[in-house]
Amino acid sequence: MEQKSHMDAFGAAALIAFALHLAFNQIVIKFTNGGFGPVFAAGLRSAGAVIVLLIWMRLRGVSFRVPRNAVPAGVFTGCLFGLEFMCLFSALDFTTVSRASVIFYSMPVWLAVASHFLNPSDRLSGLRSVGLLMAMAGVALALLDRSDTTASLWGDILALTSAFCWAGIVLCVKITPLSKVPPAQQLLFQLIISAPLLLLAAVFFGDFIRDLRPIHIAGLLFQIIAIASLGFLAWFWLMSIYPASSVASFSFLSPVFAVILGWLLLDETVSLKVWIALSLVAGGIYLINRRPRFA
């Protein structure tokens, strides 16, 4: 499909579906944690996704070679990827999907702050600054809300750390030689580095196996195939077709869908403060990613 200069109906529908897909994955992670230790599950997911991605690259004739000058950045993003999902899987073990999602999907906020100082072409101004303040206020409100007895501050902090790591990966891809590397190789770096790190770290983070049942294995397979390998490739594919700012502007939908799904499927209690925090974060992300029409 040829590159487009604007978002069309197909792109909008695909991005809405993908945002819902990512939100549902938060439910799947929390459920899968009932059968696997969180860090062990994250390691198995990366290891399984490496196999799926290698098969896909082989069938499509995608090269495995990466420029030597991009290797250090690739290793660094792989380490960040491992830390990101160690924190996210653990966060969903401690706190609710709704709280973790509001905080985790604040990633564009921290990316915007870092880019402002490290990337001269991506300065904050006007509505983007307003959006930044809105989203930061929403995250602060979510962190300060202790009305839900099933949530924990430790889980919230882990979700926030995960968001920081995600922002670090995106920024590293933007400002290092890794920006010249095709998406499949970028993803391969992240998976192949994170898999052994997570599996080794799992030794220090509780049980490998909990009350394991076939449905937990199905949940892990869903994450391996539909998210960590082919799902991320679909995201990169959409990024290659539509303007990056248009694609990014749909990211505000993921925390909205995640909170709604946590409420509907897991019967989570979502306090008024969390709904307000969600509105602030989602609105802030939209403004941060919005670009002036005639810029």
XYZ file of C-alpha atoms in Angstrom:
295
model
C 0.000 0.000 0.000
C 1.371 3.417 -0.969
C 2.201 6.092 1.593
C -0.641 8.525 2.267
C -0.511 12.194 3.198
C -3.623 12.065 5.392
C -5.677 9.662 7.472
C -8.466 7.837 5.602
C -11.363 5.657 6.775
C -9.360 2.428 6.556
C -6.492 3.876 8.584
C -8.824 5.273 11.247
C -10.672 1.961 11.565
C -7.394 0.015 11.732
C -5.967 2.299 14.420
C -9.138 2.181 16.519
C -9.067 -1.623 16.268
C -5.385 -1.677 17.209
C -5.980 0.574 20.241
C -8.736 -1.810 21.364
C -6.375 -4.737 20.719
C -3.702 -3.227 22.984
C -6.245 -2.451 25.675
C -7.540 -6.025 25.638
C -3.943 -7.197 26.012
C -3.812 -5.555 29.458
C -6.725 -7.793 30.482
C -4.946 -10.835 29.047
C -1.697 -10.042 30.902
C -3.491 -9.735 34.242
C -5.372 -12.964 33.620
C -2.242 -14.840 32.451
C -0.488 -13.799 35.662
C -2.798 -16.252 37.401
C -0.923 -19.137 35.796
C 2.601 -17.755 35.387
C 4.840 -15.537 37.465
C 4.697 -12.076 35.854
C 8.401 -11.722 34.999
C 8.611 -15.341 33.798
C 5.553 -14.763 31.582
C 7.165 -11.629 30.125
C 10.328 -13.625 29.361
C 8.390 -16.459 27.718
C 6.500 -13.898 25.649
C 9.696 -12.318 24.320
C 11.285 -15.731 23.645
C 8.212 -16.973 21.793
C 7.899 -13.737 19.831
C 11.528 -14.081 18.663
C 10.622 -17.407 17.027
C 7.488 -15.995 15.375
C 9.346 -12.916 14.129
C 12.277 -14.954 12.730
C 9.858 -17.186 10.821
C 8.011 -14.138 9.470
C 11.251 -12.450 8.401
C 12.458 -15.635 6.721
C 9.203 -16.106 4.799
C 9.146 -12.471 3.708
C 12.827 -12.426 2.770
C 13.619 -9.674 5.286
C 17.342 -9.338 5.979
C 18.699 -10.082 9.449
C 21.704 -7.817 8.946
C 21.970 -4.571 10.905
C 24.520 -1.741 10.415
C 27.299 -2.023 12.974
C 26.840 1.550 14.196
C 23.227 0.755 15.176
C 24.121 -2.237 17.375
C 24.808 -0.314 20.647
C 21.462 1.503 20.404
C 19.756 -1.782 19.541
C 21.185 -3.465 22.630
C 20.179 -0.495 24.780
C 16.578 -0.556 23.514
C 16.499 -4.304 24.153
C 17.469 -3.709 27.786
C 14.830 -0.982 28.116
C 12.250 -3.295 26.515
C 13.029 -5.982 29.077
C 12.732 -3.545 31.983
C 9.540 -2.091 30.521
C 7.705 -5.383 30.474
C 9.180 -6.652 33.727
C 7.625 -3.576 35.325
C 4.338 -3.694 33.388
C 3.633 -7.396 33.998
C 4.486 -6.930 37.682
C 2.366 -3.763 37.910
C -0.678 -5.648 36.650
C -0.036 -8.223 39.375
C -0.265 -5.520 42.065
C -2.816 -3.026 40.788
C -5.904 -2.839 38.597
C -5.920 -2.741 34.811
C -7.633 0.649 34.844
C -5.010 2.315 37.049
C -2.039 0.661 35.353
C -3.328 1.599 31.898
C -3.951 5.262 32.728
C -0.369 5.510 34.012
C 1.336 3.262 31.421
C -0.254 4.969 28.419
C 1.014 8.323 29.626
C 4.162 7.417 27.661
C 3.679 10.195 25.042
C 3.870 12.726 27.890
C 7.346 11.636 28.993
C 8.434 11.258 25.373
C 7.346 14.853 24.676
C 9.304 16.125 27.695
C 12.473 14.241 26.731
C 12.162 15.211 23.055
C 11.799 18.876 23.989
C 15.287 18.851 25.509
C 17.033 16.269 23.304
C 15.461 16.769 19.871
C 15.527 20.430 18.662
C 12.985 19.686 15.921
C 10.363 18.537 18.425
C 9.943 21.447 20.839
C 6.870 21.884 22.996
C 4.743 24.944 22.303
C 1.136 26.144 22.325
C -1.473 23.430 22.685
C 1.169 20.740 23.126
C 2.292 22.398 26.362
C -1.311 22.579 27.545
C -1.713 18.901 26.722
C 1.460 18.073 28.629
C 0.199 19.822 31.767
C -3.220 18.155 31.464
C -1.749 14.675 31.136
C 0.752 15.166 33.958
C -2.078 16.350 36.195
C -4.028 13.219 35.268
C -1.113 10.915 36.162
C -0.599 12.760 39.462
C -4.308 12.402 40.273
C -4.199 8.655 39.540
C -1.116 8.198 41.732
C -2.626 10.165 44.612
C -5.990 8.365 44.512
C -5.821 5.664 47.198
C -9.583 5.026 47.412
C -9.334 1.625 45.688
C -8.227 -0.988 48.219
C -7.324 -3.461 45.441
C -4.672 -1.111 44.052
C -1.182 -0.486 45.392
C 1.227 2.423 45.158
C 3.998 -0.038 44.272
C 1.998 -1.227 41.272
C 1.384 2.367 40.174
C 5.105 3.164 40.404
C 5.973 0.083 38.354
C 3.483 1.156 35.663
C 5.038 4.624 35.596
C 8.548 3.147 35.295
C 7.308 1.045 32.401
C 5.999 4.183 30.670
C 9.400 5.858 31.139
C 11.138 2.864 29.531
C 8.728 2.872 26.577
C 9.388 6.570 26.017
C 13.129 5.876 26.203
C 12.867 3.240 23.484
C 10.974 5.553 21.127
C 13.385 8.408 21.750
C 16.407 6.164 21.204
C 14.972 5.000 17.885
C 14.417 8.629 16.856
C 17.837 10.110 17.659
C 20.312 7.243 17.107
C 21.440 5.285 14.016
C 18.669 2.827 14.878
C 16.317 5.220 13.049
C 17.787 3.910 9.769
C 17.101 0.287 10.677
C 13.862 -1.310 9.353
C 11.152 -1.928 11.974
C 11.469 -5.735 11.934
C 15.146 -5.554 12.903
C 14.379 -2.967 15.595
C 11.781 -5.296 17.081
C 14.114 -8.278 16.800
C 16.743 -6.431 18.830
C 14.222 -5.668 21.557
C 12.931 -9.231 21.735
C 16.205 -11.110 21.447
C 17.888 -8.999 24.156
C 14.913 -8.878 26.522
C 14.098 -12.616 26.439
C 17.199 -13.897 28.298
C 17.252 -10.874 30.618
C 13.655 -11.456 31.681
C 14.042 -15.218 32.066
C 17.124 -14.711 34.243
C 15.406 -11.992 36.273
C 12.424 -14.303 36.852
C 14.611 -16.372 39.202
C 14.525 -13.457 41.664
C 10.820 -12.595 41.314
C 8.777 -15.376 42.869
C 7.281 -18.504 41.368
C 7.648 -19.437 37.712
C 4.340 -21.312 37.691
C 1.224 -20.599 39.708
C -2.178 -22.224 39.198
C -1.460 -23.056 35.552
C -4.377 -24.038 33.312
C -4.772 -24.349 29.522
C -6.466 -20.952 29.303
C -3.363 -19.302 30.781
C -1.246 -20.906 28.065
C -3.735 -19.627 25.478
C -3.371 -16.143 26.943
C 0.414 -16.347 26.671
C 0.168 -17.533 23.044
C -2.133 -14.609 22.282
C 0.472 -12.213 23.629
C 3.290 -13.894 21.675
C 1.529 -13.970 18.315
C -1.054 -11.183 18.390
C 0.937 -8.590 20.331
C 4.690 -9.022 20.740
C 5.451 -10.093 17.168
C 2.757 -9.666 14.515
C 0.910 -6.974 16.495
C 3.940 -4.702 16.723
C 4.693 -5.338 13.049
C 1.161 -4.212 12.170
C 1.765 -0.995 14.121
C 5.007 -0.363 12.235
C 3.179 -1.059 8.965
C 0.548 1.573 9.766
C 3.322 4.005 10.707
C 4.907 3.436 7.288
C 1.666 4.316 5.447
C 0.146 7.199 7.401
C 1.708 10.367 8.865
C 3.319 9.601 12.223
C 1.457 12.429 13.975
C -1.892 11.108 12.722
C -1.091 7.577 13.888
C 0.137 8.783 17.282
C -3.003 10.844 17.868
C -5.000 7.605 18.175
C -2.872 6.478 21.146
C -5.225 8.296 23.547
C -7.834 5.611 22.846
C -5.850 2.750 24.403
C -6.164 3.870 28.043
C -9.836 4.713 27.466
C -10.553 1.227 26.119
C -8.431 -0.414 28.847
C -10.343 1.276 31.665
C -13.694 0.355 30.081
C -12.629 -3.274 29.530
C -11.286 -3.574 33.076
C -14.632 -2.332 34.341
C -16.677 -4.614 32.044
C -14.619 -7.826 32.017
C -12.894 -7.814 35.408
C -15.597 -5.991 37.357
C -13.021 -3.451 38.514
C -14.242 -0.526 40.561
C -13.224 2.680 38.813
C -13.428 5.683 41.115
C -14.473 9.132 39.951
C -10.876 10.337 40.392
C -9.623 7.640 38.003
C -12.235 8.636 35.390
C -11.100 12.254 35.734
C -7.453 11.188 35.527
C -8.249 9.167 32.406
C -9.939 12.158 30.789
C -6.985 14.416 31.557
C -4.405 11.907 30.282
C -6.370 11.043 27.130
C -7.056 14.691 26.319
C -3.463 15.638 27.028
C -2.092 12.885 24.794
C -4.369 14.033 21.986
C -3.130 17.619 22.253
C 0.516 16.536 22.486
C 0.247 14.501 19.301
C -1.949 16.998 17.452
C -0.219 18.999 14.754
C -1.459 22.338 13.373
C -3.413 21.813 10.173
C -1.403 24.376 8.231
C 2.012 23.846 9.843
